[in-house]
PDB file of C-alpha atoms in Angstrom:
ATOM      1  CA  MET O   1     161.546  90.510 175.619  1.00 77.00           C
ATOM      2  CA  ILE O   2     163.561  92.676 174.225  1.00 83.00           C
ATOM      3  CA  PHE O   3     166.000  93.718 176.615  1.00 85.00           C
ATOM      4  CA  SER O   4     166.462  89.347 177.314  1.00 87.00           C
ATOM      5  CA  GLY O   5     166.716  89.373 173.407  1.00 84.00           C
ATOM      6  CA  ILE O   6     169.721  91.532 173.662  1.00 88.00           C
ATOM      7  CA  GLU O   7     170.890  90.727 177.256  1.00 87.00           C
ATOM      8  CA  HIS O   8     171.799  86.851 176.035  1.00 89.00           C
ATOM      9  CA  THR O   9     172.209  87.188 171.418  1.00 90.00           C
ATOM     10  CA  GLY O  10     173.334  90.627 171.691  1.00 87.00           C
ATOM     11  CA  LYS O  11     170.865  90.843 168.778  1.00 88.00           C
ATOM     12  CA  VAL O  12     167.335  92.728 167.978  1.00 87.00           C
ATOM     13  CA  PRO O  13     164.694  89.957 168.421  1.00 86.00           C
ATOM     14  CA  PHE O  14     161.638  91.773 166.787  1.00 86.00           C
ATOM     15  CA  ASN O  15     161.703  95.078 165.228  1.00 84.00           C
ATOM     16  CA  THR O  16     157.830  95.283 163.842  1.00 85.00           C
ATOM     17  CA  VAL O  17     154.979  94.847 167.066  1.00 84.00           C
ATOM     18  CA  TYR O  18     151.721  94.056 166.196  1.00 83.00           C
ATOM     19  CA  ILE O  19     149.005  95.838 167.917  1.00 82.00           C
ATOM     20  CA  HIS O  20     145.136  94.548 167.454  1.00 81.00           C
ATOM     21  CA  GLY O  21     142.072  95.428 169.026  1.00 82.00           C
ATOM     22  CA  LEU O  22     140.046  93.550 171.585  1.00 84.00           C
ATOM     23  CA  VAL O  23     137.376  91.151 171.031  1.00 85.00           C
ATOM     24  CA  ARG O  24     134.171  92.032 172.682  1.00 84.00           C
ATOM     25  CA  ASP O  25     131.402  90.110 173.091  1.00 78.00           C
ATOM     26  CA  MET O  26     128.148  91.339 170.424  1.00 81.00           C
ATOM     27  CA  ASP O  27     126.936  94.354 172.608  1.00 78.00           C
ATOM     28  CA  GLY O  28     130.521  95.833 172.626  1.00 82.00           C
ATOM     29  CA  ARG O  29     131.476  94.736 176.387  1.00 86.00           C
ATOM     30  CA  LYS O  30     135.031  93.243 177.521  1.00 87.00           C
ATOM     31  CA  MET O  31     134.371  89.493 177.409  1.00 85.00           C
ATOM     32  CA  SER O  32     134.833  88.831 181.788  1.00 81.00           C
ATOM     33  CA  LYS O  33     134.887  85.353 183.648  1.00 81.00           C
ATOM     34  CA  SER O  34     132.540  88.312 185.431  1.00 81.00           C
ATOM     35  CA  LEU O  35     129.723  89.338 183.330  1.00 83.00           C
ATOM     36  CA  GLY O  36     130.160  85.154 182.331  1.00 79.00           C
ATOM     37  CA  ASN O  37     129.814  86.513 178.503  1.00 80.00           C
ATOM     38  CA  GLY O  38     133.456  84.468 177.480  1.00 82.00           C
ATOM     39  CA  ILE O  39     133.498  82.508 175.051  1.00 84.00           C
ATOM     40  CA  ASP O  40     134.613  78.978 175.227  1.00 85.00           C
ATOM     41  CA  PRO O  41     136.865  78.700 171.323  1.00 87.00           C
ATOM     42  CA  ILE O  42     137.652  74.835 171.986  1.00 93.00           C
ATOM     43  CA  GLU O  43     133.662  74.252 171.764  1.00 90.00           C
ATOM     44  CA  LEU O  44     133.831  76.725 168.630  1.00 90.00           C
ATOM     45  CA  ILE O  45     136.654  75.107 166.672  1.00 93.00           C
ATOM     46  CA  GLU O  46     134.349  71.531 167.290  1.00 93.00           C
ATOM     47  CA  LYS O  47     130.811  73.013 165.670  1.00 92.00           C
ATOM     48  CA  TYR O  48     132.082  75.227 163.037  1.00 93.00           C
ATOM     49  CA  GLY O  49     136.271  73.779 162.822  1.00 94.00           C
ATOM     50  CA  ALA O  50     139.269  76.495 163.555  1.00 94.00           C
ATOM     51  CA  ASP O  51     140.116  77.695 160.305  1.00 96.00           C
ATOM     52  CA  ALA O  52     136.486  78.700 160.182  1.00 94.00           C
ATOM     53  CA  VAL O  53     136.820  80.811 164.046  1.00 93.00           C
ATOM     54  CA  ARG O  54     140.353  81.541 162.195  1.00 93.00           C
ATOM     55  CA  PHE O  55     139.095  83.867 159.814  1.00 94.00           C
ATOM     56  CA  ASN O  56     136.360  84.786 161.495  1.00 91.00           C
ATOM     57  CA  LEU O  57     138.942  86.923 163.805  1.00 89.00           C
ATOM     58  CA  VAL O  58     140.665  87.921 160.699  1.00 90.00           C
ATOM     59  CA  ILE O  59     138.242  88.693 157.573  1.00 87.00           C
ATOM     60  CA  GLY O  60     135.908  91.379 161.156  1.00 69.00           C
ATOM     61  CA  ASN O  61     139.565  92.870 162.485  1.00 77.00           C
ATOM     62  CA  SER O  62     139.750  96.378 161.101  1.00 76.00           C
ATOM     63  CA  PRO O  63     143.803  98.196 162.413  1.00 74.00           C
ATOM     64  CA  GLY O  64     143.485  99.428 165.765  1.00 74.00           C
ATOM     65  CA  LYS O  65     139.807  99.120 167.039  1.00 82.00           C
ATOM     66  CA  ASP O  66     137.574  96.557 168.623  1.00 85.00           C
ATOM     67  CA  MET O  67     135.678  93.854 166.993  1.00 85.00           C
ATOM     68  CA  ARG O  68     132.509  92.164 168.476  1.00 86.00           C
ATOM     69  CA  PHE O  69     131.952  88.387 168.458  1.00 85.00           C
ATOM     70  CA  SER O  70     128.802  87.035 166.851  1.00 83.00           C
ATOM     71  CA  ALA O  71     128.406  82.917 166.598  1.00 84.00           C
ATOM     72  CA  GLN O  72     126.921  83.773 163.353  1.00 87.00           C
ATOM     73  CA  LYS O  73     129.815  85.714 162.103  1.00 88.00           C
ATOM     74  CA  VAL O  74     131.351  82.607 162.292  1.00 91.00           C
ATOM     75  CA  GLU O  75     129.102  80.015 160.906  1.00 93.00           C
ATOM     76  CA  ALA O  76     129.428  81.971 157.453  1.00 93.00           C
ATOM     77  CA  SER O  77     133.226  81.782 158.022  1.00 94.00           C
ATOM     78  CA  ARG O  78     132.372  77.800 158.086  1.00 95.00           C
ATOM     79  CA  ASN O  79     129.709  77.983 155.314  1.00 96.00           C
ATOM     80  CA  PHE O  80     132.841  80.034 153.109  1.00 96.00           C
ATOM     81  CA  ALA O  81     135.074  77.011 154.160  1.00 96.00           C
ATOM     82  CA  ASN O  82     132.012  75.072 152.574  1.00 96.00           C
ATOM     83  CA  LYS O  83     132.384  77.263 148.941  1.00 96.00           C
ATOM     84  CA  LEU O  84     135.654  75.797 149.027  1.00 97.00           C
ATOM     85  CA  TRP O  85     135.078  71.477 148.831  1.00 96.00           C
ATOM     86  CA  ASN O  86     132.417  72.130 146.922  1.00 96.00           C
ATOM     87  CA  ALA O  87     134.806  73.797 144.912  1.00 96.00           C
ATOM     88  CA  ALA O  88     137.615  71.807 145.191  1.00 96.00           C
ATOM     89  CA  ARG O  89     135.333  68.775 144.037  1.00 96.00           C
ATOM     90  CA  PHE O  90     133.240  70.061 141.437  1.00 95.00           C
ATOM     91  CA  ILE O  91     136.745  70.446 139.779  1.00 95.00           C
ATOM     92  CA  HIS O  92     137.459  66.894 141.464  1.00 95.00           C
ATOM     93  CA  MET O  93     135.073  65.377 139.374  1.00 94.00           C
ATOM     94  CA  ASN O  94     136.082  66.751 135.896  1.00 92.00           C
ATOM     95  CA  ILE O  95     139.626  65.753 136.174  1.00 90.00           C
ATOM     96  CA  TYR O  96     139.142  62.821 137.375  1.00 88.00           C
ATOM     97  CA  GLY O  97     140.640  60.806 134.782  1.00 82.00           C
ATOM     98  CA  CYS O  98     142.270  63.231 132.298  1.00 84.00           C
ATOM     99  CA  ASN O  99     146.467  63.828 132.731  1.00 84.00           C
ATOM    100  CA  ILE O 100     145.948  67.890 133.873  1.00 87.00           C
ATOM    101  CA  LYS O 101     149.281  69.516 135.244  1.00 87.00           C
ATOM    102  CA  ASN O 102     149.222  71.799 137.010  1.00 89.00           C
ATOM    103  CA  GLU O 103     150.164  74.489 134.962  1.00 89.00           C
ATOM    104  CA  LEU O 104     148.271  76.999 131.870  1.00 91.00           C
ATOM    105  CA  PRO O 105     147.993  75.428 129.092  1.00 89.00           C
ATOM    106  CA  LYS O 106     149.237  77.367 125.401  1.00 88.00           C
ATOM    107  CA  GLU O 107     145.735  78.872 124.584  1.00 89.00           C
ATOM    108  CA  LEU O 108     143.304  80.582 126.443  1.00 92.00           C
ATOM    109  CA  ASN O 109     140.249  80.969 126.569  1.00 91.00           C
ATOM    110  CA  ILE O 110     137.760  84.696 126.994  1.00 93.00           C
ATOM    111  CA  GLU O 111     136.322  83.808 129.843  1.00 94.00           C
ATOM    112  CA  ASP O 112     139.637  81.854 130.732  1.00 95.00           C
ATOM    113  CA  LYS O 113     142.045  85.073 130.190  1.00 95.00           C
ATOM    114  CA  TRP O 114     139.441  87.317 132.905  1.00 96.00           C
ATOM    115  CA  ILE O 115     139.515  85.298 135.284  1.00 96.00           C
ATOM    116  CA  LEU O 116     143.067  84.685 135.052  1.00 96.00           C
ATOM    117  CA  ASP O 117     144.478  88.971 134.843  1.00 96.00           C
ATOM    118  CA  GLU O 118     141.732  89.423 138.034  1.00 96.00           C
ATOM    119  CA  TYR O 119     143.502  86.465 139.770  1.00 96.00           C
ATOM    120  CA  ASN O 120     147.092  88.501 139.097  1.00 96.00           C
ATOM    121  CA  SER O 121     145.425  91.709 139.824  1.00 96.00           C
ATOM    122  CA  LEU O 122     144.532  89.595 143.554  1.00 97.00           C
ATOM    123  CA  ILE O 123     148.151  88.516 144.548  1.00 97.00           C
ATOM    124  CA  LYS O 124     149.452  91.759 143.614  1.00 96.00           C
ATOM    125  CA  SER O 125     146.089  92.951 146.255  1.00 96.00           C
ATOM    126  CA  VAL O 126     146.730  90.894 148.075  1.00 96.00           C
ATOM    127  CA  THR O 127     150.046  90.745 148.918  1.00 96.00           C
ATOM    128  CA  GLU O 128     150.422  94.242 149.560  1.00 96.00           C
ATOM    129  CA  ASN O 129     147.992  94.143 152.173  1.00 94.00           C
ATOM    130  CA  ILE O 130     149.532  91.725 154.134  1.00 93.00           C
ATOM    131  CA  GLU O 131     153.031  93.938 153.788  1.00 93.00           C
ATOM    132  CA  LYS O 132     151.129  96.888 155.799  1.00 91.00           C
ATOM    133  CA  PHE O 133     149.835  94.227 158.489  1.00 90.00           C
ATOM    134  CA  GLU O 134     145.818  94.793 156.559  1.00 91.00           C
ATOM    135  CA  PHE O 135     145.318  91.193 158.068  1.00 92.00           C
ATOM    136  CA  GLY O 136     140.938  91.425 157.866  1.00 91.00           C
ATOM    137  CA  ILE O 137     141.077  93.375 153.677  1.00 93.00           C
ATOM    138  CA  ALA O 138     143.218  90.937 152.625  1.00 95.00           C
ATOM    139  CA  ALA O 139     141.479  88.670 154.103  1.00 95.00           C
ATOM    140  CA  GLN O 140     137.886  89.551 152.433  1.00 94.00           C
ATOM    141  CA  LYS O 141     139.443  90.323 149.104  1.00 96.00           C
ATOM    142  CA  LEU O 142     139.862  86.681 149.297  1.00 97.00           C
ATOM    143  CA  TYR O 143     136.211  85.980 149.554  1.00 96.00           C
ATOM    144  CA  GLY O 144     134.915  88.011 147.592  1.00 95.00           C
ATOM    145  CA  PHE O 145     136.987  87.010 144.772  1.00 97.00           C
ATOM    146  CA  ILE O 146     137.484  83.046 145.429  1.00 97.00           C
ATOM    147  CA  TRP O 147     133.072  83.280 145.953  1.00 96.00           C
ATOM    148  CA  ASP O 148     132.423  85.921 143.342  1.00 95.00           C
ATOM    149  CA  GLU O 149     134.401  85.517 140.955  1.00 96.00           C
ATOM    150  CA  PHE O 150     135.731  82.438 140.549  1.00 96.00           C
ATOM    151  CA  CYS O 151     132.747  79.855 141.444  1.00 96.00           C
ATOM    152  CA  ASP O 152     129.770  81.893 141.285  1.00 94.00           C
ATOM    153  CA  TRP O 153     130.552  83.278 138.355  1.00 95.00           C
ATOM    154  CA  TYR O 154     133.644  81.125 136.705  1.00 95.00           C
ATOM    155  CA  ILE O 155     133.112  77.809 137.325  1.00 96.00           C
ATOM    156  CA  GLU O 156     129.344  78.463 135.869  1.00 94.00           C
ATOM    157  CA  LEU O 157     131.450  78.956 132.929  1.00 94.00           C
ATOM    158  CA  ALA O 158     133.780  76.970 132.847  1.00 93.00           C
ATOM    159  CA  LYS O 159     130.430  74.166 133.192  1.00 92.00           C
ATOM    160  CA  THR O 160     129.405  75.891 130.007  1.00 90.00           C
ATOM    161  CA  ARG O 161     132.436  75.443 128.216  1.00 89.00           C
ATOM    162  CA  LEU O 162     133.298  71.599 129.447  1.00 89.00           C
ATOM    163  CA  ASN O 163     129.648  71.399 127.612  1.00 86.00           C
ATOM    164  CA  THR O 164     130.083  72.306 124.861  1.00 78.00           C
ATOM    165  CA  ALA O 165     131.519  69.957 121.682  1.00 61.00           C
ATOM    166  CA  GLU O 166     134.952  70.788 121.387  1.00 73.00           C
ATOM    167  CA  GLU O 167     136.725  68.328 123.320  1.00 74.00           C
ATOM    168  CA  ALA O 168     139.921  69.916 122.118  1.00 72.00           C
ATOM    169  CA  SER O 169     139.320  72.489 124.756  1.00 80.00           C
ATOM    170  CA  HIS O 170     137.935  70.967 128.111  1.00 89.00           C
ATOM    171  CA  ASN O 171     141.439  69.589 129.138  1.00 88.00           C
ATOM    172  CA  ASN O 172     142.188  74.087 129.287  1.00 91.00           C
ATOM    173  CA  THR O 173     138.999  74.603 130.762  1.00 92.00           C
ATOM    174  CA  ARG O 174     141.142  71.797 133.594  1.00 93.00           C
ATOM    175  CA  GLU O 175     144.013  73.076 133.442  1.00 94.00           C
ATOM    176  CA  VAL O 176     142.901  76.532 134.713  1.00 95.00           C
ATOM    177  CA  LEU O 177     140.324  75.556 137.007  1.00 96.00           C
ATOM    178  CA  VAL O 178     143.343  73.931 138.326  1.00 95.00           C
ATOM    179  CA  TYR O 179     145.960  76.405 138.260  1.00 96.00           C
ATOM    180  CA  VAL O 180     143.991  79.132 139.583  1.00 96.00           C
ATOM    181  CA  PHE O 181     142.501  77.712 142.440  1.00 97.00           C
ATOM    182  CA  THR O 182     145.397  76.008 143.831  1.00 96.00           C
ATOM    183  CA  ASN O 183     147.054  79.144 143.662  1.00 96.00           C
ATOM    184  CA  LEU O 184     143.923  80.464 145.297  1.00 97.00           C
ATOM    185  CA  LEU O 185     144.617  78.454 148.220  1.00 97.00           C
ATOM    186  CA  LYS O 186     147.906  79.426 148.435  1.00 96.00           C
ATOM    187  CA  LEU O 187     146.924  82.779 148.824  1.00 97.00           C
ATOM    188  CA  LEU O 188     144.013  81.751 151.552  1.00 97.00           C
ATOM    189  CA  HIS O 189     147.063  79.762 153.656  1.00 97.00           C
ATOM    190  CA  PRO O 190     148.025  82.095 156.444  1.00 95.00           C
ATOM    191  CA  PHE O 191     143.784  82.026 156.775  1.00 95.00           C
ATOM    192  CA  MET O 192     142.391  79.035 156.811  1.00 96.00           C
ATOM    193  CA  PRO O 193     145.569  76.807 157.182  1.00 96.00           C
ATOM    194  CA  PHE O 194     144.378  73.569 158.077  1.00 96.00           C
ATOM    195  CA  ILE O 195     141.211  73.127 154.991  1.00 97.00           C
ATOM    196  CA  THR O 196     143.950  74.923 152.656  1.00 97.00           C
ATOM    197  CA  GLU O 197     146.681  72.491 152.794  1.00 96.00           C
ATOM    198  CA  GLU O 198     144.361  69.434 153.619  1.00 96.00           C
ATOM    199  CA  ILE O 199     142.632  70.966 150.524  1.00 97.00           C
ATOM    200  CA  TRP O 200     146.269  71.404 148.542  1.00 95.00           C
ATOM    201  CA  LEU O 201     146.730  67.657 148.848  1.00 95.00           C
ATOM    202  CA  THR O 202     144.514  66.457 146.454  1.00 94.00           C
ATOM    203  CA  PHE O 203     145.800  68.450 143.089  1.00 93.00           C
ATOM    204  CA  PRO O 204     148.943  67.857 140.877  1.00 89.00           C
ATOM    205  CA  HIS O 205     152.011  69.243 143.099  1.00 88.00           C
ATOM    206  CA  LYS O 206     155.358  68.930 143.020  1.00 87.00           C
ATOM    207  CA  GLU O 207     156.024  69.740 147.231  1.00 90.00           C
ATOM    208  CA  ASP O 208     155.157  68.290 149.374  1.00 92.00           C
ATOM    209  CA  SER O 209     152.711  70.715 151.724  1.00 94.00           C
ATOM    210  CA  ILE O 210     151.565  73.675 150.848  1.00 95.00           C
ATOM    211  CA  MET O 211     153.445  75.865 153.475  1.00 94.00           C
ATOM    212  CA  ILE O 212     156.938  75.622 151.292  1.00 94.00           C
ATOM    213  CA  SER O 213     155.412  75.556 147.837  1.00 93.00           C
ATOM    214  CA  ASN O 214     156.275  78.453 146.101  1.00 93.00           C
ATOM    215  CA  TYR O 215     154.178  82.107 146.855  1.00 94.00           C
ATOM    216  CA  PRO O 216     152.365  83.856 143.805  1.00 95.00           C
ATOM    217  CA  GLU O 217     153.635  86.169 142.057  1.00 94.00           C
ATOM    218  CA  PHE O 218     152.530  88.644 140.560  1.00 95.00           C
ATOM    219  CA  LYS O 219     153.102  88.627 136.377  1.00 93.00           C
ATOM    220  CA  ASP O 220     152.745  91.017 133.242  1.00 93.00           C
ATOM    221  CA  SER O 221     152.510  88.277 131.530  1.00 92.00           C
ATOM    222  CA  LEU O 222     149.196  87.378 132.663  1.00 93.00           C
ATOM    223  CA  LYS O 223     147.618  90.874 131.915  1.00 93.00           C
ATOM    224  CA  TYR O 224     145.219  90.572 130.127  1.00 93.00           C
ATOM    225  CA  ARG O 225     143.890  93.846 129.455  1.00 93.00           C
ATOM    226  CA  SER O 226     141.706  93.507 126.551  1.00 93.00           C
ATOM    227  CA  GLU O 227     140.164  89.764 127.427  1.00 93.00           C
ATOM    228  CA  LYS O 228     139.179  91.355 130.526  1.00 94.00           C
ATOM    229  CA  ASP O 229     137.041  94.458 129.537  1.00 94.00           C
ATOM    230  CA  ASN O 230     135.201  92.164 126.688  1.00 94.00           C
ATOM    231  CA  MET O 231     134.037  89.525 129.506  1.00 94.00           C
ATOM    232  CA  LYS O 232     132.988  91.730 131.712  1.00 94.00           C
ATOM    233  CA  GLU O 233     130.928  93.195 129.288  1.00 94.00           C
ATOM    234  CA  ILE O 234     129.680  89.944 128.450  1.00 94.00           C
ATOM    235  CA  MET O 235     128.746  89.639 132.591  1.00 94.00           C
ATOM    236  CA  GLU O 236     126.864  92.554 132.711  1.00 94.00           C
ATOM    237  CA  LEU O 237     124.775  91.768 130.251  1.00 94.00           C
ATOM    238  CA  ILE O 238     123.579  88.601 131.789  1.00 94.00           C
ATOM    239  CA  ARG O 239     123.499  90.127 134.761  1.00 94.00           C
ATOM    240  CA  THR O 240     120.806  92.670 133.120  1.00 94.00           C
ATOM    241  CA  VAL O 241     118.697  89.924 131.866  1.00 92.00           C
ATOM    242  CA  ARG O 242     119.183  88.498 135.171  1.00 93.00           C
ATOM    243  CA  ASN O 243     117.896  91.687 136.647  1.00 92.00           C
ATOM    244  CA  ARG O 244     114.872  91.758 134.428  1.00 91.00           C
ATOM    245  CA  ARG O 245     113.488  88.368 135.124  1.00 91.00           C
ATOM    246  CA  ALA O 246     113.730  88.202 138.383  1.00 91.00           C
ATOM    247  CA  GLU O 247     111.809  91.259 138.863  1.00 91.00           C
ATOM    248  CA  MET O 248     109.154  89.672 136.511  1.00 90.00           C
ATOM    249  CA  ASN O 249     109.318  86.741 138.032  1.00 91.00           C
ATOM    250  CA  VAL O 250     110.535  84.735 135.154  1.00 89.00           C
ATOM    251  CA  PRO O 251     112.149  80.901 135.968  1.00 91.00           C
ATOM    252  CA  PRO O 252     114.760  79.667 135.120  1.00 86.00           C
ATOM    253  CA  SER O 253     112.752  77.128 132.901  1.00 88.00           C
ATOM    254  CA  LYS O 254     111.097  79.404 130.954  1.00 90.00           C
ATOM    255  CA  LYS O 255     113.609  80.764 128.027  1.00 90.00           C
ATOM    256  CA  ALA O 256     113.046  83.476 125.750  1.00 89.00           C
ATOM    257  CA  LYS O 257     114.450  84.942 122.165  1.00 91.00           C
ATOM    258  CA  ILE O 258     117.091  87.911 123.016  1.00 92.00           C
ATOM    259  CA  PHE O 259     118.331  90.138 121.095  1.00 92.00           C
ATOM    260  CA  ILE O 260     121.256  92.161 120.649  1.00 92.00           C
ATOM    261  CA  GLU O 261     121.416  95.192 119.426  1.00 91.00           C
ATOM    262  CA  THR O 262     125.689  96.398 119.498  1.00 91.00           C
ATOM    263  CA  LYS O 263     128.914  97.710 117.505  1.00 92.00           C
ATOM    264  CA  ASN O 264     130.830  95.659 119.512  1.00 89.00           C
ATOM    265  CA  THR O 265     129.148  92.442 117.727  1.00 91.00           C
ATOM    266  CA  THR O 266     132.599  90.125 117.543  1.00 91.00           C
ATOM    267  CA  VAL O 267     133.000  90.640 121.565  1.00 90.00           C
ATOM    268  CA  TYR O 268     129.752  89.163 122.415  1.00 90.00           C
ATOM    269  CA  SER O 269     130.229  86.657 119.515  1.00 91.00           C
ATOM    270  CA  LYS O 270     132.315  84.771 121.792  1.00 89.00           C
ATOM    271  CA  GLY O 271     130.311  85.129 124.955  1.00 90.00           C
ATOM    272  CA  LYS O 272     126.842  84.090 123.145  1.00 90.00           C
ATOM    273  CA  GLU O 273     127.175  80.178 124.834  1.00 90.00           C
ATOM    274  CA  PHE O 274     127.401  82.162 128.102  1.00 92.00           C
ATOM    275  CA  ILE O 275     124.383  84.285 127.472  1.00 92.00           C
ATOM    276  CA  GLU O 276     122.436  81.436 126.105  1.00 91.00           C
ATOM    277  CA  LYS O 277     123.216  79.479 129.666  1.00 91.00           C
ATOM    278  CA  LEU O 278     123.125  81.668 132.002  1.00 92.00           C
ATOM    279  CA  ALA O 279     120.702  84.046 131.266  1.00 92.00           C
ATOM    280  CA  TYR O 280     118.181  81.353 129.927  1.00 91.00           C
ATOM    281  CA  ALA O 281     117.563  82.479 127.058  1.00 91.00           C
ATOM    282  CA  GLU O 282     116.047  79.771 124.095  1.00 89.00           C
ATOM    283  CA  LYS O 283     117.664  81.630 121.352  1.00 89.00           C
ATOM    284  CA  VAL O 284     120.750  84.845 121.068  1.00 90.00           C
ATOM    285  CA  GLU O 285     120.481  86.737 118.250  1.00 91.00           C
ATOM    286  CA  ILE O 286     123.504  89.636 117.534  1.00 91.00           C
ATOM    287  CA  SER O 287     123.622  92.957 115.422  1.00 89.00           C
ATOM    288  CA  GLU O 288     124.391  96.529 115.658  1.00 88.00           C
ATOM    289  CA  LYS O 289     121.095  97.178 115.007  1.00 88.00           C
ATOM    290  CA  TYR O 290     117.051  96.112 115.729  1.00 83.00           C
ATOM    291  CA  SER O 291     113.784  97.135 116.010  1.00 81.00           C
ATOM    292  CA  ILE O 292     111.654  95.486 118.161  1.00 83.00           C
ATOM    293  CA  GLU O 293     108.452  96.707 120.064  1.00 82.00           C
ATOM    294  CA  ASP O 294     106.517  95.226 123.026  1.00 82.00           C
ATOM    295  CA  ALA O 295     109.599  93.689 123.984  1.00 85.00           C
ATOM    296  CA  VAL O 296     111.174  94.460 127.233  1.00 87.00           C
ATOM    297  CA  THR O 297     114.672  96.084 126.843  1.00 88.00           C
ATOM    298  CA  GLY O 298     117.720  96.183 129.049  1.00 89.00           C
ATOM    299  CA  VAL O 299     120.547  98.219 128.884  1.00 91.00           C
ATOM    300  CA  THR O 300     124.562  97.872 129.747  1.00 91.00           C
ATOM    301  CA  SER O 301     127.752 100.504 129.264  1.00 88.00           C
ATOM    302  CA  THR O 302     127.598  98.125 125.144  1.00 89.00           C
ATOM    303  CA  ALA O 303     124.738  96.992 124.552  1.00 88.00           C
ATOM    304  CA  LYS O 304     120.936  96.979 124.416  1.00 90.00           C
ATOM    305  CA  VAL O 305     119.274  93.475 124.897  1.00 90.00           C
ATOM    306  CA  TYR O 306     115.711  93.000 123.269  1.00 85.00           C
TER     307      TYR O 306
END
């Protein structure tokens, strides 16, 4: 191909070649007709979708190594696609009838700055991985961020914010949801092109296709180190309480009073409503010193919770 290109055009047709490993069966054997261990990609696509099949092959790919094919892993990728649909559905439910623009609001809450800083770091990291042809690592980072940070955390935080009486902040939350999610779809588009195009077109946009829209870029203006660290303190406390409740088999319906002993009272006061909602608290009190006997306790890096 290189010789033909030089002969007919006088130019080198390409200068980079990506060599990936083989896709083997579950036992590590090379797929062949004689062994009868091959797979029909058309059947997989019909069952799980083209994006799930593509994403499975990318996310399981390590440079220089063969990968073992597993239908269970394709199913996990299909579940990830369903996660995207559910996230899009939630956002649409909350922006319906509202004049929402696909841009960041002027005023941001602490949870907004946290997700934007994390999203900004993700752009830099994923872009570097793609430029180094580390496609599997880039896909894994996107999977983890979308599933854990965005869906499991930020959407739950947004639900709490949208259920408060502060109507003025509702549109701010909606715009952050749309901005972050649509740009995550752009980052994910090279790996899952069909579902990202389908969902992206349902949100406010200027271009006719996600393929010709601007790829997200790292921005210094989206760095919120202090707010990110503060939000992580709040999230750590919520995890600590939920873990203690799980260890003691306390159902979510059974709420309890929470007392937070910390020197960072201002930080935890900003996340008080999140702690009440996500840590299943009946009431949250914050002070620099408590002395409570016979209470279940938990300790974080910056607080002690009773």
